[in-house]
Short mmCIF file of C-alpha atoms in Angstrom, two decimals:
data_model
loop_
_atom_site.label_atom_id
_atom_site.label_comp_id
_atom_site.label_asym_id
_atom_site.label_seq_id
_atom_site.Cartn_x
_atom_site.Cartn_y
_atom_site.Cartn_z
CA UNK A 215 13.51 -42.73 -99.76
CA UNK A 216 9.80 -40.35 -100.20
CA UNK A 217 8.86 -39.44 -96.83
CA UNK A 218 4.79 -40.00 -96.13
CA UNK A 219 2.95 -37.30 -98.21
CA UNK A 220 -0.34 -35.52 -97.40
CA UNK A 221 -2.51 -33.25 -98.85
CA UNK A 222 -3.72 -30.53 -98.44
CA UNK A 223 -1.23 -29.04 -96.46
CA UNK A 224 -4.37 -26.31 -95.82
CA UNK A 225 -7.82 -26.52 -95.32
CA UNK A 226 -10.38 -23.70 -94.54
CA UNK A 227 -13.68 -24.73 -94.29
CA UNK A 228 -16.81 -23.15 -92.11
CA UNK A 229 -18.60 -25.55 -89.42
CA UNK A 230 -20.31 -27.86 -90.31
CA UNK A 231 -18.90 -28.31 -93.97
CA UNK A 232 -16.77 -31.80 -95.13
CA UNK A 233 -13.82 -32.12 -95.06
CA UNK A 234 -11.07 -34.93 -96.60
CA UNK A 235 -7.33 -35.17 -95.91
CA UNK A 236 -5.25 -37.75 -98.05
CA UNK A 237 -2.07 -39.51 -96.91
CA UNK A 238 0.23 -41.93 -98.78
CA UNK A 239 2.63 -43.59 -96.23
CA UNK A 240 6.14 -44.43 -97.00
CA UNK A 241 6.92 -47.06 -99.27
CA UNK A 242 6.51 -50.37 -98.00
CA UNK A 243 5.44 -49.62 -94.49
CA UNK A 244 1.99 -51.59 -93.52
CA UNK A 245 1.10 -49.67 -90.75
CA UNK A 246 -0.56 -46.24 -91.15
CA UNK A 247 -1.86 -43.91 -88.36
CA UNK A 248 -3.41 -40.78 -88.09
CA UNK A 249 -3.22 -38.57 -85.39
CA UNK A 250 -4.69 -35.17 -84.59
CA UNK A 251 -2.44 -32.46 -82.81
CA UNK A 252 -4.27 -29.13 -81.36
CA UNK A 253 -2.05 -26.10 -80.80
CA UNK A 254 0.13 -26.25 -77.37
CA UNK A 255 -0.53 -30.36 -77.02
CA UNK A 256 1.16 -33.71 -78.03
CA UNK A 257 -0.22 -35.52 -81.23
CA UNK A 258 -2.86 -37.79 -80.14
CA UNK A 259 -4.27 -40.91 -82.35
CA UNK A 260 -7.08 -41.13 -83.87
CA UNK A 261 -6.68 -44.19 -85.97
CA UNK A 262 -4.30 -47.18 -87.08
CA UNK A 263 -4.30 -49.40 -89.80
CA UNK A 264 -2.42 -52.35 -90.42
CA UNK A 265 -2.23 -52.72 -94.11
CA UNK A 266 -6.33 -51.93 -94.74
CA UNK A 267 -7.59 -53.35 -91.35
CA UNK A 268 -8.42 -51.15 -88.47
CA UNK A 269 -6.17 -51.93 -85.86
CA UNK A 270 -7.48 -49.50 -83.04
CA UNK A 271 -9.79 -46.52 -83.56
CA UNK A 272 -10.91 -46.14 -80.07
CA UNK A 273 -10.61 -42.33 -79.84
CA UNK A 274 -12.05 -41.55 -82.98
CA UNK A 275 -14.86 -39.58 -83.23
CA UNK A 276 -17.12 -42.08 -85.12
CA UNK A 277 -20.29 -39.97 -85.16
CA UNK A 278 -18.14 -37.46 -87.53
CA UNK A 279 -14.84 -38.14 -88.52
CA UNK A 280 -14.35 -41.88 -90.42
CA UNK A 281 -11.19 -43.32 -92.18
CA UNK A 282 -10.36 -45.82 -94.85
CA UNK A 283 -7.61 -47.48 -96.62
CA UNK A 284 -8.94 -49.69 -99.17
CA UNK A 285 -5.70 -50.86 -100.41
CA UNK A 286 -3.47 -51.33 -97.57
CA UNK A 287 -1.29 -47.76 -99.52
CA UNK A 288 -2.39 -44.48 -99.16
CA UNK A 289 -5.64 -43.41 -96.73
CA UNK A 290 -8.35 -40.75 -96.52
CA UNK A 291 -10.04 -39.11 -93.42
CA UNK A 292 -12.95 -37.34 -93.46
CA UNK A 293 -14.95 -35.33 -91.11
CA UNK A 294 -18.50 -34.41 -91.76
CA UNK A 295 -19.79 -32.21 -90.37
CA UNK A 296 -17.05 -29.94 -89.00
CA UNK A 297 -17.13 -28.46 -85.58
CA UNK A 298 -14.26 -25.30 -84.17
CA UNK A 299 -13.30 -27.84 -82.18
CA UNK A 300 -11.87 -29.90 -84.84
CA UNK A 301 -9.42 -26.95 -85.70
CA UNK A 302 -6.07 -28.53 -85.39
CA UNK A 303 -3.30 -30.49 -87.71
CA UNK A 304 -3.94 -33.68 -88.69
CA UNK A 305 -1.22 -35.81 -88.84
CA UNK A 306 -0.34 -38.92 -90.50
CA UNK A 307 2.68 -41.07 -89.72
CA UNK A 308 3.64 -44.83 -90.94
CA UNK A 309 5.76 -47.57 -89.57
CA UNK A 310 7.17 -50.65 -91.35
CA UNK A 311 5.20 -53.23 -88.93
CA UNK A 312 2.91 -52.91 -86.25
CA UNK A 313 3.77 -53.40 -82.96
CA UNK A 314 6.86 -52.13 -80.65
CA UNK A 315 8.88 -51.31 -80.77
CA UNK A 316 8.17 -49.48 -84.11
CA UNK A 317 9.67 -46.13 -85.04
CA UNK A 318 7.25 -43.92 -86.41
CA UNK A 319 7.57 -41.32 -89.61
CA UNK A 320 5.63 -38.12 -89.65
CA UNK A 321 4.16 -36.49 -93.10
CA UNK A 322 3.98 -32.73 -93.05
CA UNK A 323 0.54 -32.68 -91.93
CA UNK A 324 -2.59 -30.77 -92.56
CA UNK A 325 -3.52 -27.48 -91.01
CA UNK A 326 -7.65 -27.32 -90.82
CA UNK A 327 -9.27 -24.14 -89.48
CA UNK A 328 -12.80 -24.35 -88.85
CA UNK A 329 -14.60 -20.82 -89.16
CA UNK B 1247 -5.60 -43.27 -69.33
CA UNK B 1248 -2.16 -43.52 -70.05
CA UNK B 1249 -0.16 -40.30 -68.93
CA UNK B 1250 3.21 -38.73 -70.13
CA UNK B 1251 4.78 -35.90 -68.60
CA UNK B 1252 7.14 -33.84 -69.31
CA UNK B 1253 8.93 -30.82 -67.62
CA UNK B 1254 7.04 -27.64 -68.05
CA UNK B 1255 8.44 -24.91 -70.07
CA UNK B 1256 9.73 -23.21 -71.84
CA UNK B 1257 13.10 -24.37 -71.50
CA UNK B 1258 16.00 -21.28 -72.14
CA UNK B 1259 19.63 -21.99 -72.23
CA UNK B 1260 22.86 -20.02 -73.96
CA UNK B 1261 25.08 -21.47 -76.61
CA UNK B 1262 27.08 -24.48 -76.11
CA UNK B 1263 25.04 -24.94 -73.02
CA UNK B 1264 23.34 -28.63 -71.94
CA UNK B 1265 19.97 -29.29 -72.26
CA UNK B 1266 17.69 -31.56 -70.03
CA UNK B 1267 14.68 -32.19 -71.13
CA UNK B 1268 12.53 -35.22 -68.68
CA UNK B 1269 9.76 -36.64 -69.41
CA UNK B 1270 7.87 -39.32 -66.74
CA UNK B 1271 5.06 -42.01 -67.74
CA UNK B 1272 2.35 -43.78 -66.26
CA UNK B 1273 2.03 -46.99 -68.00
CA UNK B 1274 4.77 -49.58 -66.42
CA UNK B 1275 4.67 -52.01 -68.91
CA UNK B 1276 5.90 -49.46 -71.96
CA UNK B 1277 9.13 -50.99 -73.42
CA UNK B 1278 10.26 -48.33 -76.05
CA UNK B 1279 10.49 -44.59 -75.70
CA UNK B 1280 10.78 -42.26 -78.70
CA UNK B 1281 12.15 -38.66 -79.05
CA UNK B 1282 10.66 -36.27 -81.37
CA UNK B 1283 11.50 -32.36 -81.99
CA UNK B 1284 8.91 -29.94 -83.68
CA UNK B 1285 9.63 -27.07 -84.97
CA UNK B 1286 7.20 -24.19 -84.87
CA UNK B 1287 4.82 -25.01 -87.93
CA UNK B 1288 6.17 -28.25 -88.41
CA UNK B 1289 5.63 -31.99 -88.16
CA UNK B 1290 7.33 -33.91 -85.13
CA UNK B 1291 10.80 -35.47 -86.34
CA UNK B 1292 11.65 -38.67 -84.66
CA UNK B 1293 15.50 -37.92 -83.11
CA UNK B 1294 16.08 -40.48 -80.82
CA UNK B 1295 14.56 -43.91 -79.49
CA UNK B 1296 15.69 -46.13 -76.28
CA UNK B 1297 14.64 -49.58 -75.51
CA UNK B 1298 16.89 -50.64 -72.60
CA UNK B 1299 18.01 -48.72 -69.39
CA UNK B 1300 21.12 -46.90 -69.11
CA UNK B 1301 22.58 -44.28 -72.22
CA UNK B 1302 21.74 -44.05 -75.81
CA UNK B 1303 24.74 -41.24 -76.98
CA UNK B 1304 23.66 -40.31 -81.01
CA UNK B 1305 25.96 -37.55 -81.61
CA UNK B 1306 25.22 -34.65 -79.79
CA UNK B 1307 22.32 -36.07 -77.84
CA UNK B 1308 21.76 -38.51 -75.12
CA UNK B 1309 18.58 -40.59 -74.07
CA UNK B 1310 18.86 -41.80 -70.70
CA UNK B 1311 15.82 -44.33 -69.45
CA UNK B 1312 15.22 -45.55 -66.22
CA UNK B 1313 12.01 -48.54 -66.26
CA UNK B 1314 11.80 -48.94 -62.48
CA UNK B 1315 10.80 -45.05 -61.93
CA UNK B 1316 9.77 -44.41 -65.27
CA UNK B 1317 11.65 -41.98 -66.19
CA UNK B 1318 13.40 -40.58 -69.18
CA UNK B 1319 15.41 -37.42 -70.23
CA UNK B 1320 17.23 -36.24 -73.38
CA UNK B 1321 20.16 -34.49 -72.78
CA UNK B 1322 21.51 -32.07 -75.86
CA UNK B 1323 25.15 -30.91 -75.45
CA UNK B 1324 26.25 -28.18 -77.06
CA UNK B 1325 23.32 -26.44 -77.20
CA UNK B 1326 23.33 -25.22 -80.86
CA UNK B 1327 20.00 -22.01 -81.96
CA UNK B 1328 19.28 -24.83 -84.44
CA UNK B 1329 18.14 -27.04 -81.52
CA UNK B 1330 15.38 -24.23 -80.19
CA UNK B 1331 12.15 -26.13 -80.83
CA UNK B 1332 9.73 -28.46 -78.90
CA UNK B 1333 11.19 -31.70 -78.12
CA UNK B 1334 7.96 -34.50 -77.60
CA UNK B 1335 8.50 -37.53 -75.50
CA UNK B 1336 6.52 -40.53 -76.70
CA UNK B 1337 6.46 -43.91 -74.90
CA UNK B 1338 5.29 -47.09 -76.72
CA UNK B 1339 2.67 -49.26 -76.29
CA UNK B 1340 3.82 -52.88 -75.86
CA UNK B 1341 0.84 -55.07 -75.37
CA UNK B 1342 -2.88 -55.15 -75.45
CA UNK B 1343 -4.80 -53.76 -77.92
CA UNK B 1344 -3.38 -50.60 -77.93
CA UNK B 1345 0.13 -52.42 -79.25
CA UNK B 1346 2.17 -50.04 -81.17
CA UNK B 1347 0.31 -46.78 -80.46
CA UNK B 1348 2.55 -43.77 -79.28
CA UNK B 1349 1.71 -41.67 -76.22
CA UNK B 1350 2.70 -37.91 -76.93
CA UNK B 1351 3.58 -35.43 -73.56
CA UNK B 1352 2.80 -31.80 -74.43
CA UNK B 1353 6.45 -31.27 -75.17
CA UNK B 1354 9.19 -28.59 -73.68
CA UNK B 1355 10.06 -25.45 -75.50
CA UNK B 1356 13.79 -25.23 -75.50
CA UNK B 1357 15.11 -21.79 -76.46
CA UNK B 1358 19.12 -21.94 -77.36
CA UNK B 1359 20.25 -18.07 -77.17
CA UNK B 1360 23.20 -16.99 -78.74
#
């Protein structure tokens, strides 16, 4: 069984710039999440779906970072514009349903350094 | 704010040695508790999950969890180099509009020497 895939697995980009990461969950799991993970902390979320509804996206930045997932498969986030702050790996992870308990699967992530 | 904590590291222990990793959460009505390990430039793994209290054995690891004081550990035997990474404790959301979502500690460093 494909694990979740995301690309890029790099992204350098100078503040205040675009950026998009792409993520294609693992087949037949509805629920898709993305997390963000700064160096020395735990991943924390940014945004679930549940197939191509938002589920929760009460930490996301909504002034610059948004997220879609038009057809309940694979997902894009996007910040615009970049701040250093927003240097970190983003994460996405899928799970067959929503809910818990739910294990969750981890793509290789995407390492974004903001100059 | 939901809170997870785990025990501060870095964690170092010889070969064939046990490791106890503990990790303690603030939000009583989490039901399921994951285990993930990271290695250094990596994405976290999922290793081990508990739902019920008492012992979850999976080889050469054991999750204990304890619901009345919130607590749970991972307990590696035979501490193995392979095993040095950053083990992540993640408690589950189980109702409310936050259903599903994991809440990630900052992890333990566990160093296995040889």
């Amino acid at each position: 069984e494909a694990g979740v895939a995301q690309s890029p697995r790099y992204k350098i980009i100078e503040k205040r710039q675009s950026v998009a990461f792409w993520c294609n969950p693992i087949s037949g799991h509805a629920t898709l999440y993305w997390y963000q993970q700064i160096l020395g902390q735990g991943p924390k979320l940014l945004i679930q779906f549940q197939n191509n509804g938002v589920v929760d996206d009460s930490q996301l930045p909504k002034d610059r970072f948004s997220a879609e997932r038009l057809k309940g498969v694979d997902s894009t986030l996007k910040i615009q514009p970049a701040k250093l702050e927003d240097s970190a790996v983003y994460l996405c992870a899928s799970s067959f349903l929503s809910g818990s308990p739910h294990e969750q699967y981890f793509g290789p992530g995407t390492r974004l350094t903001v100059t | 704010q939901k809170e997870v904590e785990q025990n501060s590291g870095p964690l170092s222990v010889p070969e064939g040695a046990i490791a106890s990793l503990n990790c303690t959460y603030s939000d009583r009505g989490s039901q399921s508790f994951f285990w993930y390990r990271q290695y250094s430039g990596k994405s976290p793994e999922l290793i081990m999950s508990i739902y019920s209290n008492g012992d979850k054995e999976d080889g050469r690891f054991t999750a204990q969890l304890n619901k009345a004081s919130q607590y749970v550990s991972l307990l590696i035997r035979d501490s193995q180099p392979s095993d040095s990474a950053t083990y992540l404790c993640a408690p589950q959301a189980d109702r409310g509009s936050t259903l599903g979502r994991l809440y990630f500690g900052r992890g333990t460093q566990l160093t296995v020497w040889p």
